[in-house]
Short mmCIF file of C-alpha atoms in Angstrom, two decimals:
data_model
loop_
_atom_site.label_atom_id
_atom_site.label_comp_id
_atom_site.label_asym_id
_atom_site.label_seq_id
_atom_site.Cartn_x
_atom_site.Cartn_y
_atom_site.Cartn_z
CA UNK A 30 -12.45 -17.82 44.31
CA UNK A 31 -9.78 -15.21 44.68
CA UNK A 32 -6.71 -17.18 43.67
CA UNK A 33 -5.40 -15.79 40.46
CA UNK A 34 -4.76 -18.33 37.81
CA UNK A 35 -1.19 -18.10 36.72
CA UNK A 36 -1.20 -18.14 32.98
CA UNK A 37 2.18 -17.08 31.78
CA UNK A 38 2.36 -14.34 29.23
CA UNK A 39 4.42 -11.32 28.35
CA UNK A 40 3.68 -8.17 30.35
CA UNK A 41 0.45 -6.61 29.26
CA UNK A 42 0.66 -3.31 27.51
CA UNK A 43 2.61 -4.56 24.50
CA UNK A 44 5.33 -2.18 23.43
CA UNK A 45 7.76 -1.68 20.60
CA UNK A 46 10.11 -3.97 22.53
CA UNK A 47 7.88 -6.87 21.50
CA UNK A 48 8.98 -6.39 17.90
CA UNK A 49 12.63 -6.93 18.76
CA UNK A 50 12.96 -10.66 18.93
CA UNK A 51 15.93 -12.44 20.53
CA UNK A 52 18.95 -13.31 18.47
CA UNK A 53 19.03 -16.83 17.03
CA UNK A 54 22.45 -17.42 15.62
CA UNK A 55 24.62 -16.44 18.49
CA UNK A 56 21.82 -17.96 20.60
CA UNK A 57 20.23 -15.32 22.82
CA UNK A 58 23.19 -12.99 22.36
CA UNK A 59 22.60 -9.42 23.43
CA UNK A 60 25.21 -7.70 21.31
CA UNK A 61 24.49 -9.26 17.95
CA UNK A 62 21.15 -9.13 16.16
CA UNK A 63 22.25 -10.17 12.68
CA UNK A 64 20.11 -13.27 12.65
CA UNK A 65 16.74 -13.24 14.37
CA UNK A 66 13.36 -14.78 13.61
CA UNK A 67 12.65 -11.82 11.35
CA UNK A 68 15.81 -12.39 9.31
CA UNK A 69 15.00 -16.07 9.06
CA UNK A 70 11.49 -15.28 7.86
CA UNK A 71 12.74 -13.06 5.06
CA UNK A 72 15.01 -15.86 3.81
CA UNK A 73 12.16 -18.33 4.11
CA UNK A 74 9.92 -16.00 2.11
CA UNK A 75 12.53 -15.70 -0.65
CA UNK A 76 13.02 -19.47 -0.66
CA UNK A 77 9.29 -20.17 -0.77
CA UNK A 78 8.79 -17.88 -3.74
CA UNK A 79 11.79 -19.18 -5.70
CA UNK A 80 10.99 -22.82 -5.08
CA UNK A 81 7.29 -22.38 -5.72
CA UNK A 82 7.71 -20.69 -9.07
CA UNK A 83 10.49 -23.05 -10.18
CA UNK A 84 8.66 -26.20 -9.21
CA UNK A 85 5.29 -25.17 -10.56
CA UNK A 86 6.80 -24.25 -13.91
CA UNK A 87 9.22 -27.13 -14.26
CA UNK A 88 7.12 -29.19 -16.67
CA UNK A 89 4.53 -26.79 -18.00
CA UNK A 90 1.43 -28.58 -19.23
CA UNK A 91 -1.08 -27.38 -21.74
CA UNK A 92 -3.79 -28.26 -19.27
CA UNK A 93 -2.21 -26.81 -16.14
CA UNK A 94 -1.84 -28.72 -12.94
CA UNK A 95 -3.15 -27.12 -9.77
CA UNK A 96 0.23 -25.66 -8.80
CA UNK A 97 0.89 -24.41 -12.29
CA UNK A 98 -2.54 -22.84 -12.36
CA UNK A 99 -1.83 -21.00 -9.13
CA UNK A 100 1.53 -19.69 -10.34
CA UNK A 101 0.12 -18.71 -13.71
CA UNK A 102 -2.83 -16.90 -12.25
CA UNK A 103 -0.59 -15.03 -9.80
CA UNK A 104 1.61 -13.89 -12.67
CA UNK A 105 -1.35 -13.31 -14.95
CA UNK A 106 -3.09 -11.22 -12.32
CA UNK A 107 -0.11 -8.93 -11.81
CA UNK A 108 0.65 -8.73 -15.52
CA UNK A 109 -2.87 -8.03 -16.74
CA UNK A 110 -4.50 -6.28 -13.81
CA UNK A 111 -1.56 -4.27 -12.55
CA UNK A 112 1.25 -3.94 -15.11
CA UNK A 113 -0.72 -3.64 -18.35
CA UNK A 114 -3.63 -1.86 -16.70
CA UNK A 115 -1.43 0.83 -15.17
CA UNK A 116 1.46 1.14 -17.61
CA UNK A 117 -0.08 0.01 -20.88
CA UNK A 118 1.44 -2.37 -23.45
CA UNK A 119 4.95 -1.44 -22.25
CA UNK A 120 3.98 -2.75 -18.82
CA UNK A 121 4.62 -6.36 -19.86
CA UNK A 122 8.33 -5.66 -19.50
CA UNK A 123 7.79 -4.79 -15.84
CA UNK A 124 5.47 -7.71 -15.07
CA UNK A 125 8.23 -10.05 -13.82
CA UNK A 126 9.55 -7.50 -11.33
CA UNK A 127 6.08 -6.49 -10.21
CA UNK A 128 5.08 -10.12 -9.73
CA UNK A 129 8.18 -10.77 -7.66
CA UNK A 130 7.51 -7.67 -5.61
CA UNK A 131 3.87 -8.61 -5.10
CA UNK A 132 4.69 -12.18 -4.10
CA UNK A 133 7.48 -11.07 -1.77
CA UNK A 134 5.39 -8.47 0.02
CA UNK A 135 2.43 -10.84 0.18
CA UNK A 136 4.38 -13.75 1.66
CA UNK A 137 6.23 -11.52 4.10
CA UNK A 138 2.99 -9.91 5.21
CA UNK A 139 1.32 -13.27 5.46
CA UNK A 140 3.77 -14.38 8.15
CA UNK A 141 1.92 -11.89 10.33
CA UNK A 142 -1.09 -14.19 10.68
CA UNK A 143 0.40 -17.66 10.32
CA UNK A 144 -0.19 -19.33 13.69
CA UNK A 145 3.01 -19.71 15.73
CA UNK A 146 4.92 -17.36 13.43
CA UNK A 147 2.72 -14.29 13.73
CA UNK A 148 5.16 -11.55 13.02
CA UNK A 149 5.72 -9.97 9.67
CA UNK A 150 9.21 -8.84 8.70
CA UNK A 151 7.45 -5.86 7.14
CA UNK A 152 6.53 -4.65 10.62
CA UNK A 153 10.15 -3.50 10.80
CA UNK A 154 10.60 -0.31 8.76
CA UNK A 155 13.87 -1.58 7.26
CA UNK A 156 12.27 -4.05 4.87
CA UNK A 157 9.55 -1.79 3.44
CA UNK A 158 12.15 0.99 3.24
CA UNK A 159 14.47 -1.09 1.09
CA UNK A 160 11.59 -2.17 -1.13
CA UNK A 161 10.54 1.47 -1.48
CA UNK A 162 14.10 2.50 -2.34
CA UNK A 163 14.19 -0.15 -5.07
CA UNK A 164 10.92 1.17 -6.53
CA UNK A 165 12.18 4.76 -6.22
CA UNK A 166 15.48 4.12 -7.96
CA UNK A 167 13.71 2.04 -10.57
CA UNK A 168 11.12 4.61 -11.61
CA UNK A 169 13.70 7.40 -11.79
CA UNK A 170 16.09 5.20 -13.78
CA UNK A 171 13.31 4.12 -16.12
CA UNK A 172 12.31 7.75 -16.64
CA UNK A 173 15.88 8.85 -17.34
CA UNK A 174 16.43 5.99 -19.77
CA UNK A 175 13.20 6.72 -21.57
CA UNK A 176 13.41 10.50 -21.80
CA UNK A 177 17.02 11.38 -21.11
CA UNK A 178 18.18 13.08 -17.93
CA UNK A 179 17.08 16.68 -18.48
CA UNK A 180 13.89 15.94 -20.30
CA UNK A 181 12.81 13.52 -17.59
CA UNK A 182 13.31 16.00 -14.77
CA UNK A 183 11.74 18.74 -16.87
CA UNK A 184 8.68 16.51 -17.32
CA UNK A 185 8.57 15.54 -13.69
CA UNK A 186 9.16 18.95 -12.18
CA UNK A 187 7.72 21.53 -14.54
CA UNK A 188 3.95 21.30 -14.93
CA UNK A 189 2.16 22.85 -17.87
CA UNK A 190 1.42 26.25 -16.38
CA UNK A 191 2.10 29.94 -17.02
CA UNK A 192 5.63 30.96 -16.05
CA UNK A 193 4.67 33.22 -13.16
CA UNK A 194 3.22 30.45 -11.00
CA UNK A 195 6.01 27.98 -11.75
CA UNK A 196 8.08 29.12 -8.72
CA UNK A 197 5.09 28.20 -6.58
CA UNK A 198 4.54 24.83 -8.23
CA UNK A 199 8.03 23.43 -8.77
CA UNK A 200 8.82 22.97 -5.05
CA UNK A 201 5.47 21.23 -4.59
CA UNK A 202 6.18 18.92 -7.52
CA UNK A 203 9.64 18.13 -6.21
CA UNK A 204 8.37 17.44 -2.72
CA UNK A 205 5.47 15.24 -3.78
CA UNK A 206 7.26 13.35 -6.56
CA UNK A 207 10.69 12.79 -5.09
CA UNK A 208 10.31 13.00 -1.32
CA UNK A 209 6.78 11.97 -0.39
CA UNK A 210 6.60 8.99 -2.75
CA UNK A 211 9.29 6.68 -1.33
CA UNK A 212 8.45 7.78 2.20
CA UNK A 213 4.74 7.11 1.92
CA UNK A 214 5.35 3.82 0.11
CA UNK A 215 7.53 2.54 2.93
CA UNK A 216 5.53 3.98 5.80
CA UNK A 217 2.17 2.77 4.49
CA UNK A 218 3.28 -0.85 4.38
CA UNK A 219 5.27 -0.67 7.61
CA UNK A 220 2.52 1.04 9.59
CA UNK A 221 -0.14 -1.39 8.44
CA UNK A 222 1.89 -4.43 9.41
CA UNK A 223 3.07 -2.84 12.65
CA UNK A 224 -0.44 -1.86 13.67
CA UNK A 225 -1.78 -5.28 12.74
CA UNK A 226 0.77 -7.06 14.90
CA UNK A 227 0.15 -4.63 17.74
CA UNK A 228 -3.60 -5.17 17.52
CA UNK A 229 -3.27 -8.94 17.73
CA UNK A 230 -0.84 -8.55 20.66
CA UNK A 231 -3.22 -6.28 22.54
CA UNK A 232 -6.14 -8.67 22.26
CA UNK A 233 -4.14 -11.83 22.98
CA UNK A 234 -2.14 -10.45 25.88
CA UNK A 235 -5.13 -8.48 27.13
CA UNK A 236 -6.99 -11.76 27.57
CA UNK A 237 -4.11 -13.11 29.65
CA UNK A 238 -3.86 -9.90 31.65
CA UNK A 239 -7.55 -10.06 32.58
CA UNK A 240 -7.56 -13.73 33.49
CA UNK A 241 -4.48 -13.16 35.62
CA UNK A 242 -6.00 -10.17 37.37
CA UNK A 243 -9.20 -11.93 38.38
CA UNK A 244 -10.46 -15.40 37.53
CA UNK A 245 -14.01 -14.04 37.26
CA UNK A 246 -12.90 -12.15 34.19
CA UNK A 247 -12.27 -15.40 32.32
CA UNK A 248 -15.35 -15.02 30.05
CA UNK A 249 -14.15 -11.58 29.01
CA UNK A 250 -10.77 -13.09 28.24
CA UNK A 251 -12.45 -15.61 26.00
CA UNK A 252 -14.23 -12.80 24.19
CA UNK A 253 -10.89 -11.09 23.79
CA UNK A 254 -9.37 -14.20 22.24
CA UNK A 255 -12.32 -14.64 19.91
CA UNK A 256 -11.71 -11.05 18.85
CA UNK A 257 -8.12 -12.03 18.12
CA UNK A 258 -9.34 -14.67 15.71
CA UNK A 259 -11.76 -12.25 14.07
CA UNK A 260 -9.01 -9.65 13.76
CA UNK A 261 -6.76 -12.24 12.19
CA UNK A 262 -9.24 -12.48 9.32
CA UNK A 263 -9.31 -8.70 9.10
CA UNK A 264 -5.52 -8.80 8.97
CA UNK A 265 -5.71 -11.19 6.06
CA UNK A 266 -7.64 -8.54 4.17
CA UNK A 267 -5.11 -5.86 5.07
CA UNK A 268 -2.23 -8.14 4.07
CA UNK A 269 -3.56 -8.74 0.57
CA UNK A 270 -4.60 -5.13 0.15
CA UNK A 271 -1.22 -3.73 1.17
CA UNK A 272 0.68 -6.09 -1.11
CA UNK A 273 -1.62 -4.99 -3.93
CA UNK A 274 -1.33 -1.30 -3.11
CA UNK A 275 2.47 -1.43 -2.95
CA UNK A 276 2.63 -3.08 -6.36
CA UNK A 277 0.03 -0.80 -7.94
CA UNK A 278 1.76 2.33 -6.68
CA UNK A 279 5.13 1.13 -7.98
CA UNK A 280 3.49 0.48 -11.33
CA UNK A 281 1.84 3.88 -11.32
CA UNK A 282 5.16 5.62 -10.58
CA UNK A 283 6.77 3.75 -13.47
CA UNK A 284 3.84 4.80 -15.63
CA UNK A 285 4.36 8.42 -14.58
CA UNK A 286 8.04 8.19 -15.46
CA UNK A 287 7.29 6.73 -18.89
CA UNK A 288 4.43 9.08 -19.70
CA UNK A 289 4.95 11.60 -22.46
CA UNK A 290 4.35 15.20 -21.58
CA UNK A 291 0.78 16.22 -21.58
CA UNK B 12 -5.36 8.47 -8.76
CA UNK B 13 -6.60 9.55 -5.35
CA UNK B 14 -3.28 9.01 -3.64
CA UNK B 15 -1.52 11.45 -5.97
CA UNK B 16 -4.13 14.13 -5.36
CA UNK B 17 -3.78 13.84 -1.60
CA UNK B 18 -0.01 13.90 -1.94
CA UNK B 19 -0.19 17.14 -3.93
CA UNK B 20 -2.49 18.82 -1.41
CA UNK B 21 -0.42 17.82 1.59
CA UNK B 22 2.92 18.57 0.01
CA UNK B 23 1.66 21.94 -1.16
CA UNK B 24 0.72 22.88 2.38
CA UNK B 25 3.87 21.39 3.89
CA UNK B 26 6.34 22.95 1.46
CA UNK B 27 5.00 26.48 1.42
CA UNK B 28 3.81 26.38 4.99
CA UNK B 29 7.33 25.28 5.93
CA UNK B 30 8.92 28.02 3.89
CA UNK B 31 6.55 30.50 5.51
CA UNK B 32 7.50 29.17 8.91
CA UNK B 33 11.17 29.73 8.13
CA UNK B 34 10.37 33.26 6.98
CA UNK B 35 8.52 33.78 10.26
CA UNK B 36 11.64 32.80 12.16
CA UNK B 37 13.76 35.01 9.98
CA UNK B 38 11.57 38.10 10.26
CA UNK B 39 10.43 37.50 13.82
CA UNK B 40 6.69 37.36 13.15
CA UNK B 41 4.60 34.81 14.95
CA UNK B 42 3.01 32.71 12.23
CA UNK B 43 1.54 35.05 9.66
CA UNK B 44 3.86 33.87 6.89
CA UNK B 45 3.32 30.22 7.75
CA UNK B 46 -0.42 30.81 7.37
CA UNK B 47 -0.06 32.64 4.08
CA UNK B 48 2.34 29.95 2.87
CA UNK B 49 -0.03 27.12 3.76
CA UNK B 50 -2.90 28.80 1.90
CA UNK B 51 -0.69 29.52 -1.12
CA UNK B 52 0.64 25.98 -1.09
CA UNK B 53 -2.89 24.61 -0.91
CA UNK B 54 -3.84 26.75 -3.90
CA UNK B 55 -0.77 25.50 -5.77
CA UNK B 56 -1.67 21.92 -4.90
CA UNK B 57 -5.23 22.35 -6.18
CA UNK B 58 -3.90 23.95 -9.37
CA UNK B 59 -1.48 21.05 -9.88
CA UNK B 60 -4.23 18.49 -9.37
CA UNK B 61 -6.37 20.20 -11.97
CA UNK B 62 -3.51 20.44 -14.47
CA UNK B 63 -1.93 17.03 -13.91
CA UNK B 64 -4.91 14.87 -13.09
CA UNK B 65 -7.87 16.79 -14.45
CA UNK B 66 -9.12 16.79 -18.00
#
């Protein structure tokens, strides 16, 4: 049996091109990418979160309904286990933002493994970058409001050390506090979602590539597709973990900005 | 937090290694200052970790 089965799929080694989906609103336009599947997914994520929290808290019951329980435990988790845990009693003020951030990142990431959607907006650097910029501006603004401009930067840049090693330390502090932080926040989330999508693409398309090359390879293709399913569960882990890490790091930066000098 | 410690170490090496690299270009040496800078930056990073995150 030498006839190759013709299963249609994208060309095999998946590339960055596979992340650039066709335009939706001017349908299939090649000069306008303002509205693609990725854009649509971000709006859907925002809508899901708004509607979910509004609906589940419309008529709050003393004995919560299932939906209310879910919403309350999501908020309670972020408030108690992230905001208060990291920032302390003052963290309650940041719980609403952190919960929104957590839910937004989580839902956006989750699109990466929903069958038939299977791409996360966060696998484009733009979305994590904007989220990181929001966190960055927020923790600096919070620090300045809490300490005042000069005192905040003095706290953030000048470590408790003898004067003669300060010239060595201040550039390091500046680099790690004000340049590495937003960058690593954005890149960590982006790279995880990008790699996850790439991994699923490799195993799915690899199965098609093998079955197309030689029908005898069909069993190997099946193994490859089973791997895709297994990796989807792994992705689920990564998705939750990255949403958590993003929120925890934002909280820890806010905590650092609020901390009194030590 | 582990992430902060790693950030200090890496930024120490990058900042002072980078400055050393620039000095190398300026003076015309072939990497001696970058090496010294990276070691110094590493030392600074360790010192910062001890002061900021240690007891």
